[in-house]
Amino acid sequence: MNSLNQKALTLLGIGLPLCSLSLVLHTNLIIKLLMTFTSVGLIFWALMLTMLDAKMNKEEETLK
């Protein structure tokens, strides 16, 4: 597993529980929105890293 995949899994490991936690907690609306947008941002970042890794692997395969 390369470093991009490890970073993506780490971001998912933080973003997914944070998203679940923001849905469960009934606290201030501002805190709930901040947690939700932060978790969505982390999940989106993980998706971008995964897509970048797939692109790099595809380019590497074409060079061989």
PDB file of N, CA, C and O in Angstrom:
ATOM      1  N   MET A   1       0.852  -1.170   0.000  1.00  0.00           N
ATOM      2  CA  MET A   1       0.000   0.000   0.000  1.00  0.00           C
ATOM      3  C   MET A   1       0.897   1.232   0.000  1.00  0.00           C
ATOM      4  O   MET A   1       1.795   1.345   0.813  1.00  0.00           O
ATOM      5  N   ASN A   2       0.636   2.145  -0.921  1.00  0.00           N
ATOM      6  CA  ASN A   2       1.485   3.330  -1.000  1.00  0.00           C
ATOM      7  C   ASN A   2       0.989   4.429  -0.064  1.00  0.00           C
ATOM      8  O   ASN A   2      -0.028   4.312   0.599  1.00  0.00           O
ATOM      9  N   SER A   3       1.739   5.523  -0.024  1.00  0.00           N
ATOM     10  CA  SER A   3       1.443   6.578   0.949  1.00  0.00           C
ATOM     11  C   SER A   3       0.142   7.302   0.639  1.00  0.00           C
ATOM     12  O   SER A   3      -0.542   7.758   1.561  1.00  0.00           O
ATOM     13  N   LEU A   4      -0.232   7.432  -0.645  1.00  0.00           N
ATOM     14  CA  LEU A   4      -1.491   8.109  -0.967  1.00  0.00           C
ATOM     15  C   LEU A   4      -2.684   7.307  -0.456  1.00  0.00           C
ATOM     16  O   LEU A   4      -3.644   7.873   0.066  1.00  0.00           O
ATOM     17  N   ASN A   5      -2.629   5.987  -0.599  1.00  0.00           N
ATOM     18  CA  ASN A   5      -3.714   5.154  -0.086  1.00  0.00           C
ATOM     19  C   ASN A   5      -3.785   5.205   1.434  1.00  0.00           C
ATOM     20  O   ASN A   5      -4.865   5.196   2.014  1.00  0.00           O
ATOM     21  N   GLN A   6      -2.626   5.255   2.082  1.00  0.00           N
ATOM     22  CA  GLN A   6      -2.611   5.340   3.539  1.00  0.00           C
ATOM     23  C   GLN A   6      -3.206   6.663   4.006  1.00  0.00           C
ATOM     24  O   GLN A   6      -3.958   6.712   4.981  1.00  0.00           O
ATOM     25  N   LYS A   7      -2.870   7.756   3.301  1.00  0.00           N
ATOM     26  CA  LYS A   7      -3.443   9.056   3.656  1.00  0.00           C
ATOM     27  C   LYS A   7      -4.952   9.055   3.450  1.00  0.00           C
ATOM     28  O   LYS A   7      -5.697   9.595   4.267  1.00  0.00           O
ATOM     29  N   ALA A   8      -5.398   8.452   2.355  1.00  0.00           N
ATOM     30  CA  ALA A   8      -6.832   8.403   2.077  1.00  0.00           C
ATOM     31  C   ALA A   8      -7.567   7.600   3.145  1.00  0.00           C
ATOM     32  O   ALA A   8      -8.637   8.005   3.605  1.00  0.00           O
ATOM     33  N   LEU A   9      -7.000   6.470   3.549  1.00  0.00           N
ATOM     34  CA  LEU A   9      -7.636   5.666   4.598  1.00  0.00           C
ATOM     35  C   LEU A   9      -7.650   6.399   5.935  1.00  0.00           C
ATOM     36  O   LEU A   9      -8.623   6.295   6.695  1.00  0.00           O
ATOM     37  N   THR A  10      -6.608   7.148   6.215  1.00  0.00           N
ATOM     38  CA  THR A  10      -6.572   7.931   7.446  1.00  0.00           C
ATOM     39  C   THR A  10      -7.645   9.010   7.436  1.00  0.00           C
ATOM     40  O   THR A  10      -8.341   9.221   8.432  1.00  0.00           O
ATOM     41  N   LEU A  11      -7.771   9.693   6.287  1.00  0.00           N
ATOM     42  CA  LEU A  11      -8.797  10.730   6.186  1.00  0.00           C
ATOM     43  C   LEU A  11     -10.199  10.145   6.312  1.00  0.00           C
ATOM     44  O   LEU A  11     -11.073  10.736   6.951  1.00  0.00           O
ATOM     45  N   LEU A  12     -10.421   8.982   5.709  1.00  0.00           N
ATOM     46  CA  LEU A  12     -11.717   8.317   5.860  1.00  0.00           C
ATOM     47  C   LEU A  12     -11.943   7.872   7.299  1.00  0.00           C
ATOM     48  O   LEU A  12     -13.056   7.931   7.812  1.00  0.00           O
ATOM     49  N   GLY A  13     -10.873   7.415   7.945  1.00  0.00           N
ATOM     50  CA  GLY A  13     -10.976   6.986   9.344  1.00  0.00           C
ATOM     51  C   GLY A  13     -11.322   8.123  10.277  1.00  0.00           C
ATOM     52  O   GLY A  13     -11.891   7.903  11.345  1.00  0.00           O
ATOM     53  N   ILE A  14     -11.003   9.349   9.884  1.00  0.00           N
ATOM     54  CA  ILE A  14     -11.370  10.514  10.689  1.00  0.00           C
ATOM     55  C   ILE A  14     -12.718  11.072  10.233  1.00  0.00           C
ATOM     56  O   ILE A  14     -13.566  11.417  11.046  1.00  0.00           O
ATOM     57  N   GLY A  15     -12.911  11.151   8.918  1.00  0.00           N
ATOM     58  CA  GLY A  15     -14.095  11.807   8.380  1.00  0.00           C
ATOM     59  C   GLY A  15     -15.393  11.059   8.605  1.00  0.00           C
ATOM     60  O   GLY A  15     -16.417  11.660   8.936  1.00  0.00           O
ATOM     61  N   LEU A  16     -15.378   9.744   8.432  1.00  0.00           N
ATOM     62  CA  LEU A  16     -16.618   8.975   8.587  1.00  0.00           C
ATOM     63  C   LEU A  16     -17.150   8.969  10.022  1.00  0.00           C
ATOM     64  O   LEU A  16     -18.340   9.220  10.238  1.00  0.00           O
ATOM     65  N   PRO A  17     -16.310   8.711  11.040  1.00  0.00           N
ATOM     66  CA  PRO A  17     -16.848   8.789  12.412  1.00  0.00           C
ATOM     67  C   PRO A  17     -17.275  10.205  12.795  1.00  0.00           C
ATOM     68  O   PRO A  17     -18.247  10.383  13.527  1.00  0.00           O
ATOM     69  N   LEU A  18     -16.556  11.213  12.274  1.00  0.00           N
ATOM     70  CA  LEU A  18     -16.931  12.591  12.571  1.00  0.00           C
ATOM     71  C   LEU A  18     -18.295  12.917  11.982  1.00  0.00           C
ATOM     72  O   LEU A  18     -19.114  13.600  12.611  1.00  0.00           O
ATOM     73  N   CYS A  19     -18.565  12.411  10.791  1.00  0.00           N
ATOM     74  CA  CYS A  19     -19.862  12.618  10.155  1.00  0.00           C
ATOM     75  C   CYS A  19     -20.963  11.933  10.974  1.00  0.00           C
ATOM     76  O   CYS A  19     -22.026  12.519  11.205  1.00  0.00           O
ATOM     77  N   SER A  20     -20.701  10.720  11.411  1.00  0.00           N
ATOM     78  CA  SER A  20     -21.685  10.006  12.239  1.00  0.00           C
ATOM     79  C   SER A  20     -21.900  10.711  13.563  1.00  0.00           C
ATOM     80  O   SER A  20     -23.034  10.824  14.037  1.00  0.00           O
ATOM     81  N   LEU A  21     -20.825  11.192  14.148  1.00  0.00           N
ATOM     82  CA  LEU A  21     -20.928  11.871  15.432  1.00  0.00           C
ATOM     83  C   LEU A  21     -21.723  13.161  15.310  1.00  0.00           C
ATOM     84  O   LEU A  21     -22.503  13.509  16.202  1.00  0.00           O
ATOM     85  N   SER A  22     -21.548  13.861  14.191  1.00  0.00           N
ATOM     86  CA  SER A  22     -22.282  15.114  14.017  1.00  0.00           C
ATOM     87  C   SER A  22     -23.779  14.863  13.865  1.00  0.00           C
ATOM     88  O   SER A  22     -24.591  15.721  14.205  1.00  0.00           O
ATOM     89  N   LEU A  23     -24.150  13.691  13.343  1.00  0.00           N
ATOM     90  CA  LEU A  23     -25.575  13.372  13.228  1.00  0.00           C
ATOM     91  C   LEU A  23     -26.184  12.964  14.569  1.00  0.00           C
ATOM     92  O   LEU A  23     -27.369  13.184  14.813  1.00  0.00           O
ATOM     93  N   VAL A  24     -25.370  12.361  15.426  1.00  0.00           N
ATOM     94  CA  VAL A  24     -25.872  11.852  16.711  1.00  0.00           C
ATOM     95  C   VAL A  24     -25.978  12.970  17.746  1.00  0.00           C
ATOM     96  O   VAL A  24     -26.936  13.012  18.516  1.00  0.00           O
ATOM     97  N   LEU A  25     -25.009  13.869  17.745  1.00  0.00           N
ATOM     98  CA  LEU A  25     -24.987  14.914  18.764  1.00  0.00           C
ATOM     99  C   LEU A  25     -26.082  15.941  18.511  1.00  0.00           C
ATOM    100  O   LEU A  25     -26.291  16.381  17.382  1.00  0.00           O
ATOM    101  N   HIS A  26     -26.765  16.297  19.555  1.00  0.00           N
ATOM    102  CA  HIS A  26     -27.798  17.327  19.462  1.00  0.00           C
ATOM    103  C   HIS A  26     -27.314  18.564  20.208  1.00  0.00           C
ATOM    104  O   HIS A  26     -27.874  18.963  21.225  1.00  0.00           O
ATOM    105  N   THR A  27     -26.256  19.138  19.700  1.00  0.00           N
ATOM    106  CA  THR A  27     -25.689  20.323  20.345  1.00  0.00           C
ATOM    107  C   THR A  27     -26.037  21.551  19.504  1.00  0.00           C
ATOM    108  O   THR A  27     -26.994  21.556  18.749  1.00  0.00           O
ATOM    109  N   ASN A  28     -25.237  22.519  19.631  1.00  0.00           N
ATOM    110  CA  ASN A  28     -25.405  23.771  18.918  1.00  0.00           C
ATOM    111  C   ASN A  28     -25.407  23.534  17.402  1.00  0.00           C
ATOM    112  O   ASN A  28     -24.640  22.717  16.896  1.00  0.00           O
ATOM    113  N   LEU A  29     -26.245  24.233  16.680  1.00  0.00           N
ATOM    114  CA  LEU A  29     -26.349  24.071  15.231  1.00  0.00           C
ATOM    115  C   LEU A  29     -25.037  24.440  14.538  1.00  0.00           C
ATOM    116  O   LEU A  29     -24.629  23.783  13.578  1.00  0.00           O
ATOM    117  N   ILE A  30     -24.360  25.454  15.040  1.00  0.00           N
ATOM    118  CA  ILE A  30     -23.095  25.885  14.436  1.00  0.00           C
ATOM    119  C   ILE A  30     -22.051  24.775  14.557  1.00  0.00           C
ATOM    120  O   ILE A  30     -21.345  24.475  13.589  1.00  0.00           O
ATOM    121  N   ILE A  31     -21.961  24.144  15.715  1.00  0.00           N
ATOM    122  CA  ILE A  31     -20.997  23.056  15.918  1.00  0.00           C
ATOM    123  C   ILE A  31     -21.360  21.869  15.037  1.00  0.00           C
ATOM    124  O   ILE A  31     -20.489  21.244  14.430  1.00  0.00           O
ATOM    125  N   LYS A  32     -22.644  21.571  14.933  1.00  0.00           N
ATOM    126  CA  LYS A  32     -23.097  20.459  14.109  1.00  0.00           C
ATOM    127  C   LYS A  32     -22.746  20.699  12.635  1.00  0.00           C
ATOM    128  O   LYS A  32     -22.256  19.808  11.943  1.00  0.00           O
ATOM    129  N   LEU A  33     -22.988  21.912  12.143  1.00  0.00           N
ATOM    130  CA  LEU A  33     -22.648  22.247  10.760  1.00  0.00           C
ATOM    131  C   LEU A  33     -21.146  22.217  10.527  1.00  0.00           C
ATOM    132  O   LEU A  33     -20.678  21.734   9.489  1.00  0.00           O
ATOM    133  N   LEU A  34     -20.379  22.712  11.479  1.00  0.00           N
ATOM    134  CA  LEU A  34     -18.922  22.702  11.356  1.00  0.00           C
ATOM    135  C   LEU A  34     -18.389  21.274  11.291  1.00  0.00           C
ATOM    136  O   LEU A  34     -17.545  20.952  10.451  1.00  0.00           O
ATOM    137  N   MET A  35     -18.907  20.404  12.144  1.00  0.00           N
ATOM    138  CA  MET A  35     -18.479  19.001  12.131  1.00  0.00           C
ATOM    139  C   MET A  35     -18.874  18.321  10.825  1.00  0.00           C
ATOM    140  O   MET A  35     -18.103  17.556  10.252  1.00  0.00           O
ATOM    141  N   THR A  36     -20.071  18.617  10.339  1.00  0.00           N
ATOM    142  CA  THR A  36     -20.540  17.994   9.102  1.00  0.00           C
ATOM    143  C   THR A  36     -19.693  18.430   7.917  1.00  0.00           C
ATOM    144  O   THR A  36     -19.250  17.599   7.120  1.00  0.00           O
ATOM    145  N   PHE A  37     -19.471  19.727   7.777  1.00  0.00           N
ATOM    146  CA  PHE A  37     -18.690  20.215   6.639  1.00  0.00           C
ATOM    147  C   PHE A  37     -17.232  19.780   6.714  1.00  0.00           C
ATOM    148  O   PHE A  37     -16.608  19.504   5.692  1.00  0.00           O
ATOM    149  N   THR A  38     -16.694  19.691   7.920  1.00  0.00           N
ATOM    150  CA  THR A  38     -15.326  19.203   8.082  1.00  0.00           C
ATOM    151  C   THR A  38     -15.228  17.741   7.657  1.00  0.00           C
ATOM    152  O   THR A  38     -14.311  17.354   6.927  1.00  0.00           O
ATOM    153  N   SER A  39     -16.186  16.934   8.084  1.00  0.00           N
ATOM    154  CA  SER A  39     -16.140  15.513   7.739  1.00  0.00           C
ATOM    155  C   SER A  39     -16.353  15.304   6.247  1.00  0.00           C
ATOM    156  O   SER A  39     -15.683  14.474   5.627  1.00  0.00           O
ATOM    157  N   VAL A  40     -17.252  16.062   5.640  1.00  0.00           N
ATOM    158  CA  VAL A  40     -17.459  15.950   4.191  1.00  0.00           C
ATOM    159  C   VAL A  40     -16.202  16.384   3.449  1.00  0.00           C
ATOM    160  O   VAL A  40     -15.816  15.761   2.455  1.00  0.00           O
ATOM    161  N   GLY A  41     -15.543  17.413   3.927  1.00  0.00           N
ATOM    162  CA  GLY A  41     -14.290  17.845   3.309  1.00  0.00           C
ATOM    163  C   GLY A  41     -13.209  16.777   3.396  1.00  0.00           C
ATOM    164  O   GLY A  41     -12.474  16.542   2.434  1.00  0.00           O
ATOM    165  N   LEU A  42     -13.101  16.111   4.544  1.00  0.00           N
ATOM    166  CA  LEU A  42     -12.113  15.038   4.696  1.00  0.00           C
ATOM    167  C   LEU A  42     -12.422  13.857   3.787  1.00  0.00           C
ATOM    168  O   LEU A  42     -11.522  13.272   3.177  1.00  0.00           O
ATOM    169  N   ILE A  43     -13.704  13.508   3.677  1.00  0.00           N
ATOM    170  CA  ILE A  43     -14.094  12.395   2.810  1.00  0.00           C
ATOM    171  C   ILE A  43     -13.835  12.750   1.353  1.00  0.00           C
ATOM    172  O   ILE A  43     -13.334  11.930   0.573  1.00  0.00           O
ATOM    173  N   PHE A  44     -14.128  13.994   0.951  1.00  0.00           N
ATOM    174  CA  PHE A  44     -13.874  14.443  -0.417  1.00  0.00           C
ATOM    175  C   PHE A  44     -12.375  14.424  -0.713  1.00  0.00           C
ATOM    176  O   PHE A  44     -11.946  14.016  -1.790  1.00  0.00           O
ATOM    177  N   TRP A  45     -11.561  14.858   0.250  1.00  0.00           N
ATOM    178  CA  TRP A  45     -10.108  14.871   0.085  1.00  0.00           C
ATOM    179  C   TRP A  45      -9.593  13.443  -0.091  1.00  0.00           C
ATOM    180  O   TRP A  45      -8.724  13.174  -0.919  1.00  0.00           O
ATOM    181  N   ALA A  46     -10.137  12.516   0.675  1.00  0.00           N
ATOM    182  CA  ALA A  46      -9.738  11.108   0.542  1.00  0.00           C
ATOM    183  C   ALA A  46     -10.105  10.573  -0.837  1.00  0.00           C
ATOM    184  O   ALA A  46      -9.335   9.828  -1.458  1.00  0.00           O
ATOM    185  N   LEU A  47     -11.264  10.960  -1.350  1.00  0.00           N
ATOM    186  CA  LEU A  47     -11.671  10.542  -2.687  1.00  0.00           C
ATOM    187  C   LEU A  47     -10.721  11.096  -3.751  1.00  0.00           C
ATOM    188  O   LEU A  47     -10.330  10.381  -4.678  1.00  0.00           O
ATOM    189  N   MET A  48     -10.322  12.345  -3.604  1.00  0.00           N
ATOM    190  CA  MET A  48      -9.393  12.946  -4.558  1.00  0.00           C
ATOM    191  C   MET A  48      -8.026  12.240  -4.517  1.00  0.00           C
ATOM    192  O   MET A  48      -7.418  12.013  -5.567  1.00  0.00           O
ATOM    193  N   LEU A  49      -7.558  11.896  -3.325  1.00  0.00           N
ATOM    194  CA  LEU A  49      -6.287  11.176  -3.215  1.00  0.00           C
ATOM    195  C   LEU A  49      -6.369   9.802  -3.869  1.00  0.00           C
ATOM    196  O   LEU A  49      -5.430   9.364  -4.540  1.00  0.00           O
ATOM    197  N   THR A  50      -7.497   9.126  -3.699  1.00  0.00           N
ATOM    198  CA  THR A  50      -7.681   7.817  -4.304  1.00  0.00           C
ATOM    199  C   THR A  50      -7.704   7.920  -5.822  1.00  0.00           C
ATOM    200  O   THR A  50      -7.103   7.105  -6.524  1.00  0.00           O
ATOM    201  N   MET A  51      -8.393   8.933  -6.332  1.00  0.00           N
ATOM    202  CA  MET A  51      -8.444   9.124  -7.785  1.00  0.00           C
ATOM    203  C   MET A  51      -7.073   9.502  -8.345  1.00  0.00           C
ATOM    204  O   MET A  51      -6.691   9.053  -9.428  1.00  0.00           O
ATOM    205  N   LEU A  52      -6.312  10.302  -7.614  1.00  0.00           N
ATOM    206  CA  LEU A  52      -4.962  10.657  -8.034  1.00  0.00           C
ATOM    207  C   LEU A  52      -4.069   9.428  -8.072  1.00  0.00           C
ATOM    208  O   LEU A  52      -3.290   9.241  -9.016  1.00  0.00           O
ATOM    209  N   ASP A  53      -4.204   8.568  -7.072  1.00  0.00           N
ATOM    210  CA  ASP A  53      -3.420   7.339  -7.043  1.00  0.00           C
ATOM    211  C   ASP A  53      -3.777   6.427  -8.209  1.00  0.00           C
ATOM    212  O   ASP A  53      -2.897   5.832  -8.834  1.00  0.00           O
ATOM    213  N   ALA A  54      -5.057   6.330  -8.527  1.00  0.00           N
ATOM    214  CA  ALA A  54      -5.475   5.505  -9.657  1.00  0.00           C
ATOM    215  C   ALA A  54      -4.924   6.061 -10.970  1.00  0.00           C
ATOM    216  O   ALA A  54      -4.481   5.305 -11.840  1.00  0.00           O
ATOM    217  N   LYS A  55      -4.924   7.363 -11.104  1.00  0.00           N
ATOM    218  CA  LYS A  55      -4.381   7.997 -12.311  1.00  0.00           C
ATOM    219  C   LYS A  55      -2.881   7.737 -12.421  1.00  0.00           C
ATOM    220  O   LYS A  55      -2.374   7.436 -13.507  1.00  0.00           O
ATOM    221  N   MET A  56      -2.174   7.857 -11.303  1.00  0.00           N
ATOM    222  CA  MET A  56      -0.732   7.616 -11.326  1.00  0.00           C
ATOM    223  C   MET A  56      -0.425   6.162 -11.654  1.00  0.00           C
ATOM    224  O   MET A  56       0.516   5.873 -12.391  1.00  0.00           O
ATOM    225  N   ASN A  57      -1.223   5.238 -11.117  1.00  0.00           N
ATOM    226  CA  ASN A  57      -1.025   3.816 -11.421  1.00  0.00           C
ATOM    227  C   ASN A  57      -1.287   3.528 -12.883  1.00  0.00           C
ATOM    228  O   ASN A  57      -0.572   2.738 -13.508  1.00  0.00           O
ATOM    229  N   LYS A  58      -2.302   4.171 -13.460  1.00  0.00           N
ATOM    230  CA  LYS A  58      -2.620   3.969 -14.861  1.00  0.00           C
ATOM    231  C   LYS A  58      -1.506   4.505 -15.761  1.00  0.00           C
ATOM    232  O   LYS A  58      -1.113   3.858 -16.726  1.00  0.00           O
ATOM    233  N   GLU A  59      -0.974   5.673 -15.410  1.00  0.00           N
ATOM    234  CA  GLU A  59       0.145   6.228 -16.183  1.00  0.00           C
ATOM    235  C   GLU A  59       1.385   5.358 -16.063  1.00  0.00           C
ATOM    236  O   GLU A  59       2.134   5.190 -17.020  1.00  0.00           O
ATOM    237  N   GLU A  60       1.586   4.800 -14.870  1.00  0.00           N
ATOM    238  CA  GLU A  60       2.728   3.922 -14.655  1.00  0.00           C
ATOM    239  C   GLU A  60       2.606   2.655 -15.495  1.00  0.00           C
ATOM    240  O   GLU A  60       3.595   2.152 -16.036  1.00  0.00           O
ATOM    241  N   GLU A  61       1.391   2.136 -15.602  1.00  0.00           N
ATOM    242  CA  GLU A  61       1.152   0.931 -16.417  1.00  0.00           C
ATOM    243  C   GLU A  61       1.390   1.206 -17.892  1.00  0.00           C
ATOM    244  O   GLU A  61       1.879   0.343 -18.611  1.00  0.00           O
ATOM    245  N   THR A  62       1.023   2.392 -18.361  1.00  0.00           N
ATOM    246  CA  THR A  62       1.208   2.705 -19.791  1.00  0.00           C
ATOM    247  C   THR A  62       2.670   2.907 -20.123  1.00  0.00           C
ATOM    248  O   THR A  62       3.066   2.704 -21.267  1.00  0.00           O
ATOM    249  N   LEU A  63       3.464   3.305 -19.137  1.00  0.00           N
ATOM    250  CA  LEU A  63       4.895   3.499 -19.388  1.00  0.00           C
ATOM    251  C   LEU A  63       5.656   2.179 -19.471  1.00  0.00           C
ATOM    252  O   LEU A  63       6.727   2.116 -20.039  1.00  0.00           O
ATOM    253  N   LYS A  64       5.095   1.128 -18.905  1.00  0.00           N
ATOM    254  CA  LYS A  64       5.781  -0.174 -18.909  1.00  0.00           C
ATOM    255  C   LYS A  64       5.667  -0.863 -20.216  1.00  0.00           C
ATOM    256  O   LYS A  64       4.976  -0.737 -21.086  1.00  0.00           O
TER     257      LYS A  64
END
